[in-house]
mmCIF file of C-alpha atoms in Angstrom:
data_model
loop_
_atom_site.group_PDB
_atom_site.id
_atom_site.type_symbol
_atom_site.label_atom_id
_atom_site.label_comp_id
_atom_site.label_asym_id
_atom_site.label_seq_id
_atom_site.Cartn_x
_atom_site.Cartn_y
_atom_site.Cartn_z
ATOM 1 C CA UNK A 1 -45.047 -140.648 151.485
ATOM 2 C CA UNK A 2 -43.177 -137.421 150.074
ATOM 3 C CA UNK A 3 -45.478 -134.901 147.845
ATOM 4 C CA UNK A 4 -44.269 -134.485 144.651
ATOM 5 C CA UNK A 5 -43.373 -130.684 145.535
ATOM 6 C CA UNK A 6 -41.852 -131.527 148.438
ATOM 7 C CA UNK A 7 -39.884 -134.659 146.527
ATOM 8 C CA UNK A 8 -38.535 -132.073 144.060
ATOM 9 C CA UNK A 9 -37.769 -129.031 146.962
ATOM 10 C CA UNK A 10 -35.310 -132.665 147.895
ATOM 11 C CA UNK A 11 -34.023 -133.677 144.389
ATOM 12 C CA UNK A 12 -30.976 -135.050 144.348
ATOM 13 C CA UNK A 13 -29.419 -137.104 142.233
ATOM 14 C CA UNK A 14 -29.715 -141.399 142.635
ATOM 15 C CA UNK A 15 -26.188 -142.837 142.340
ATOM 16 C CA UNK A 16 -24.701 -146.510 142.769
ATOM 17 C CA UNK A 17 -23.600 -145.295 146.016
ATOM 18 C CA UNK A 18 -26.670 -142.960 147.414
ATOM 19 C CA UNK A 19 -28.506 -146.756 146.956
ATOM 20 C CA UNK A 20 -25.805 -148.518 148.734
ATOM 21 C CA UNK A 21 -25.938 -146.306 151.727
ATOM 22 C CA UNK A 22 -29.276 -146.477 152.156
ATOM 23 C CA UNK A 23 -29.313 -150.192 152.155
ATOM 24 C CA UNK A 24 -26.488 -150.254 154.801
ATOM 25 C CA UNK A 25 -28.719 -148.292 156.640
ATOM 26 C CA UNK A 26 -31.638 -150.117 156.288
ATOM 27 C CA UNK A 27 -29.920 -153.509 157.171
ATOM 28 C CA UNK A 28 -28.629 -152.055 160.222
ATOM 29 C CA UNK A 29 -32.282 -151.267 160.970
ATOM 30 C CA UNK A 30 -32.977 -154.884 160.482
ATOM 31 C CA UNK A 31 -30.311 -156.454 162.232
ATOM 32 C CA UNK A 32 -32.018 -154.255 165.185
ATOM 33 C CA UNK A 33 -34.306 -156.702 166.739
ATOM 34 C CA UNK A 34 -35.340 -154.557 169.819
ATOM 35 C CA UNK A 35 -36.147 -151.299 167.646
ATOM 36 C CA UNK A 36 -38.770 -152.515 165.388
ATOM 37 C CA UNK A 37 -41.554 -154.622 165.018
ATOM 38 C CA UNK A 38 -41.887 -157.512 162.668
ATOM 39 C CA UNK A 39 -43.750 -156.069 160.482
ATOM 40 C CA UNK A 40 -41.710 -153.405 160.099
ATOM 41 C CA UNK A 41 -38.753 -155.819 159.687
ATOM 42 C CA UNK A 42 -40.772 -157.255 156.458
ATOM 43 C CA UNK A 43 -41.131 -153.613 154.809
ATOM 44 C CA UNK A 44 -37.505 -152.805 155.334
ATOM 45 C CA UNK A 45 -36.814 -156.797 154.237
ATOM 46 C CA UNK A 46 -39.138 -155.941 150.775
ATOM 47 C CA UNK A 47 -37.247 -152.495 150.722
ATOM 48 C CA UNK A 48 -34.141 -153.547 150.447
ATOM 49 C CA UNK A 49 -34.726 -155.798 148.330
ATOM 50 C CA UNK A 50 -36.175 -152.813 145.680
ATOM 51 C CA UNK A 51 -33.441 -151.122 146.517
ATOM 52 C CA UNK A 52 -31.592 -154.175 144.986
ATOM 53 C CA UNK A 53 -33.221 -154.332 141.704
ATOM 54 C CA UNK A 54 -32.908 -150.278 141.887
ATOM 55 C CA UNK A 55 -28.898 -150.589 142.316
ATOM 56 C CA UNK A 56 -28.759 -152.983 139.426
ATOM 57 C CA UNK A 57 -30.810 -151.010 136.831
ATOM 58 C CA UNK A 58 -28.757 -147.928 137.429
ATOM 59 C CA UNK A 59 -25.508 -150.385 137.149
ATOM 60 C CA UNK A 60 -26.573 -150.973 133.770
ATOM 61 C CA UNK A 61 -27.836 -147.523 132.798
ATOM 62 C CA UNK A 62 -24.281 -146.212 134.202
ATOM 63 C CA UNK A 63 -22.768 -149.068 131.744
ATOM 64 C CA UNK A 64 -24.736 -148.345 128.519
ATOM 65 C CA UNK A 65 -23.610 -144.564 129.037
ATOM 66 C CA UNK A 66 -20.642 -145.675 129.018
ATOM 67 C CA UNK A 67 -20.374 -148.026 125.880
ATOM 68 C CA UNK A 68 -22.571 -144.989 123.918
ATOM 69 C CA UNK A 69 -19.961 -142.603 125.179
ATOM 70 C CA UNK A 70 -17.039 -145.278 124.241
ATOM 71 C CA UNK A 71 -18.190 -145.485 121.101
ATOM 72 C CA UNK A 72 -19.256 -141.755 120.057
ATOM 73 C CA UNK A 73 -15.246 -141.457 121.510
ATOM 74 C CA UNK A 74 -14.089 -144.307 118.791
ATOM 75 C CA UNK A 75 -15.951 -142.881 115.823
ATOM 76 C CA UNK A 76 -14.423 -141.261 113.182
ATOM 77 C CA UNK A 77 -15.201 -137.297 112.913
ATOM 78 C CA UNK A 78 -15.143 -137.033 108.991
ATOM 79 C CA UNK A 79 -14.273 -133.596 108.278
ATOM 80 C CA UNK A 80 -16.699 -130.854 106.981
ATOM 81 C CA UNK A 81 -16.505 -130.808 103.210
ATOM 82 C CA UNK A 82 -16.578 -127.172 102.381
ATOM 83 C CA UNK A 83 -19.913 -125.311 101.254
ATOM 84 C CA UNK A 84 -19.035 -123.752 98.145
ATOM 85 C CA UNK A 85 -22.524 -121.764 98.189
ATOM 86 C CA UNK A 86 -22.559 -120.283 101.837
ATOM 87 C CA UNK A 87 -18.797 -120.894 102.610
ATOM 88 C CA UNK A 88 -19.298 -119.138 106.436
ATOM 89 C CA UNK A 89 -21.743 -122.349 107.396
ATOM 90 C CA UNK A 90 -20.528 -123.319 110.712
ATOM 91 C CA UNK A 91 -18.490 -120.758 111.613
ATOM 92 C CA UNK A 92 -18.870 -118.555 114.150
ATOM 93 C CA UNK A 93 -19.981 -115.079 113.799
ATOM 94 C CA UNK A 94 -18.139 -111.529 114.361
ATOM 95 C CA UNK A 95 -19.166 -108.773 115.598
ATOM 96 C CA UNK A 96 -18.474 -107.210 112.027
ATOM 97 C CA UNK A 97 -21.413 -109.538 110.588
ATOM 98 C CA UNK A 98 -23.689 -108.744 112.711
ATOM 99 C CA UNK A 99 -22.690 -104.669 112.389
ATOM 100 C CA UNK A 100 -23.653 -105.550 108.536
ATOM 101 C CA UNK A 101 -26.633 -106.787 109.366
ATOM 102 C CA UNK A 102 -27.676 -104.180 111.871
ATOM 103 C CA UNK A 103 -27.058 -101.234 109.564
ATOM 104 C CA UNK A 104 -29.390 -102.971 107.227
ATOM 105 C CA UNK A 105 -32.302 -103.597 108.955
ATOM 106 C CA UNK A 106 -32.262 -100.876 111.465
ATOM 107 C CA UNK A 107 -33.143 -97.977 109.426
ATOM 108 C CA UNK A 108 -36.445 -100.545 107.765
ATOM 109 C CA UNK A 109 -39.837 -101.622 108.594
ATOM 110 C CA UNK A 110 -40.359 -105.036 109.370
ATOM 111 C CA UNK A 111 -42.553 -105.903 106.432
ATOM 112 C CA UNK A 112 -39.262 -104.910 104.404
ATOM 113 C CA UNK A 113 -36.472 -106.895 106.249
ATOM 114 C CA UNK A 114 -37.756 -110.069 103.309
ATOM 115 C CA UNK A 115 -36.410 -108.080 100.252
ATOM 116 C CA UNK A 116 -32.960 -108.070 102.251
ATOM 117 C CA UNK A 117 -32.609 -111.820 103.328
ATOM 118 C CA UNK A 118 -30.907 -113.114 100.282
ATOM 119 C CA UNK A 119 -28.593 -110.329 100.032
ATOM 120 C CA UNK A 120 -27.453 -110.296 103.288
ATOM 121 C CA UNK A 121 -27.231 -114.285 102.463
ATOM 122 C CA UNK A 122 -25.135 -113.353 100.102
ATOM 123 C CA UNK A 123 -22.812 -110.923 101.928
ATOM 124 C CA UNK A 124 -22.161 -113.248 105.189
ATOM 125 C CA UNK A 125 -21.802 -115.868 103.091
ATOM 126 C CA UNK A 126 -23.947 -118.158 105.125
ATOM 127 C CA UNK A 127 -27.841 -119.330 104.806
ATOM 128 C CA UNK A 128 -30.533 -117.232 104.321
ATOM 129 C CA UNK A 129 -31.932 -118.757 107.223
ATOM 130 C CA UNK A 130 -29.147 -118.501 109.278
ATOM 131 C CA UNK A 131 -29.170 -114.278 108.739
ATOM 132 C CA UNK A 132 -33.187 -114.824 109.739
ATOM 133 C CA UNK A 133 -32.092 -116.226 113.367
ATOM 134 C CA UNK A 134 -30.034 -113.544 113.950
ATOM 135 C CA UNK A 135 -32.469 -111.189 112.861
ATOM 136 C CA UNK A 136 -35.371 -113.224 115.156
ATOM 137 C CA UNK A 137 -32.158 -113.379 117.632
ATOM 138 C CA UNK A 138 -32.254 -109.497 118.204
ATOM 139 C CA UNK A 139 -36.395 -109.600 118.467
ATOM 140 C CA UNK A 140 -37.050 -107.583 115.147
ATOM 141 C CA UNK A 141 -39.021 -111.188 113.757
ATOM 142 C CA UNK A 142 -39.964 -114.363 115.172
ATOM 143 C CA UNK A 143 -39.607 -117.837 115.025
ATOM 144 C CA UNK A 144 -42.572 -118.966 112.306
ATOM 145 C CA UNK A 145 -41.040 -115.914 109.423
ATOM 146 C CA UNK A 146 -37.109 -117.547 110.288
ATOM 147 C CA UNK A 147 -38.664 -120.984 109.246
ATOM 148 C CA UNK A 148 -39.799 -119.803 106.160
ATOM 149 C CA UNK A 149 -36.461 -118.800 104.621
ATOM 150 C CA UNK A 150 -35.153 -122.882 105.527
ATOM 151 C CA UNK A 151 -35.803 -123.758 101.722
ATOM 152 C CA UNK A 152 -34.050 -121.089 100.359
ATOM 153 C CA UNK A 153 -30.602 -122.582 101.222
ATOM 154 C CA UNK A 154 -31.931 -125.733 99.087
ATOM 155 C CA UNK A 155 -32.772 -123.918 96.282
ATOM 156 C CA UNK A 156 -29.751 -122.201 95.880
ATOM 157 C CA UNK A 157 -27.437 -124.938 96.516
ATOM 158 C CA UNK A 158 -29.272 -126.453 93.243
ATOM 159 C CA UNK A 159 -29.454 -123.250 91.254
ATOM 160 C CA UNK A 160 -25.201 -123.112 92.147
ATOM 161 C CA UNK A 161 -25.194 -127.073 91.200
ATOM 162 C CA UNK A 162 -26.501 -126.378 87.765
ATOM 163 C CA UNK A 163 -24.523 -123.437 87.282
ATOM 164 C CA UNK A 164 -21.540 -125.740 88.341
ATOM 165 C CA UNK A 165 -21.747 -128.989 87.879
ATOM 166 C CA UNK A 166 -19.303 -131.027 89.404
ATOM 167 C CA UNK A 167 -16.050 -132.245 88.023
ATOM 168 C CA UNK A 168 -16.801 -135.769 87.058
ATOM 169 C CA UNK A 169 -14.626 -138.610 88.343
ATOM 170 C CA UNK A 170 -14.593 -140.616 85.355
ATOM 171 C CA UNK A 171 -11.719 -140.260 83.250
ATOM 172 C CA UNK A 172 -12.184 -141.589 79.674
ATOM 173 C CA UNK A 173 -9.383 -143.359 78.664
ATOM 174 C CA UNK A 174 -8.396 -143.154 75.045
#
């Protein structure tokens, strides 16, 4: 019986074909008569057979992969509507925004990097918690005062909606 140390020190990786090796191998061992015992014979007889159900159950893990993968493939990407509040969502960033947000909190304490969130917000154009995981990203803050600014991007999507609401799609007919 392997150790479970010792079992990881030999990961590898269980495959269709790893399984049907090793119950070529084992049958060979069976068809053997003069090597082993009977009772050996059984074991390798009840291990094959596991080996069996063990070949089929990654047969059918191997085909639901596939159908998930089929059908992530098949589905239709809709496209990103555009954020009219943070318009830099998604994007990736450039060294220039992250210069902007250097020579901002550089020079200031930590307990003053809040009153420059929504600003910064502003500037990139992208969530105030977005700025706060770069800022966490570079070790000034951590994790716990990023989460914090999550609402923020809620609130000001509403406070843009009822600024501007949206065009409405009814047109009155006269």
């Amino acid at each position: 019986m392997l150790s479970c140390s010792l079992k990881r020190e030999l990961e590898m990786k269980l495959t269709e074909n790893r399984v049907d090796t090793l119950i070529d191998t084992l049958n060979d061992l069976i068809c053997d008569e003069q090597s082993i015992t009977r009772e050996q014979r059984e074991n390798l007889i009840k291990t094959v057979a596991t080996l069996g159900g063990l070949k089929e159950r990654l047969r059918l893990i191997s085909a639901e992969k596939e159908a998930r993968q089929i059908a992530k493939n098949e589905k239709v990407k809709k496209p990103r509507e555009p954020d009219l509040v943070f318009p830099r969502t998604g994007k990736p960033w450039l060294p220039e925004d992250l210069d902007v947000i250097h020579s901002i909190i550089d020079d200031i304490p930590d307990d003053r990097i809040d009153d420059h969130i929504l600003w910064l917000s502003k500037q990139q154009g992208r969530t105030p918690y977005a700025v706060a995981l770069k800022i966490v990203g570079v070790g000034r803050m951590d994790d716990e005062w990023a989460k914090a600014w999550k609402p923020a991007a809620k609130s000001l999507r509403e406070d843009y909606a009822k600024l501007h609401p949206a065009p409405s799609s009814d047109i009155s007919q006269e």
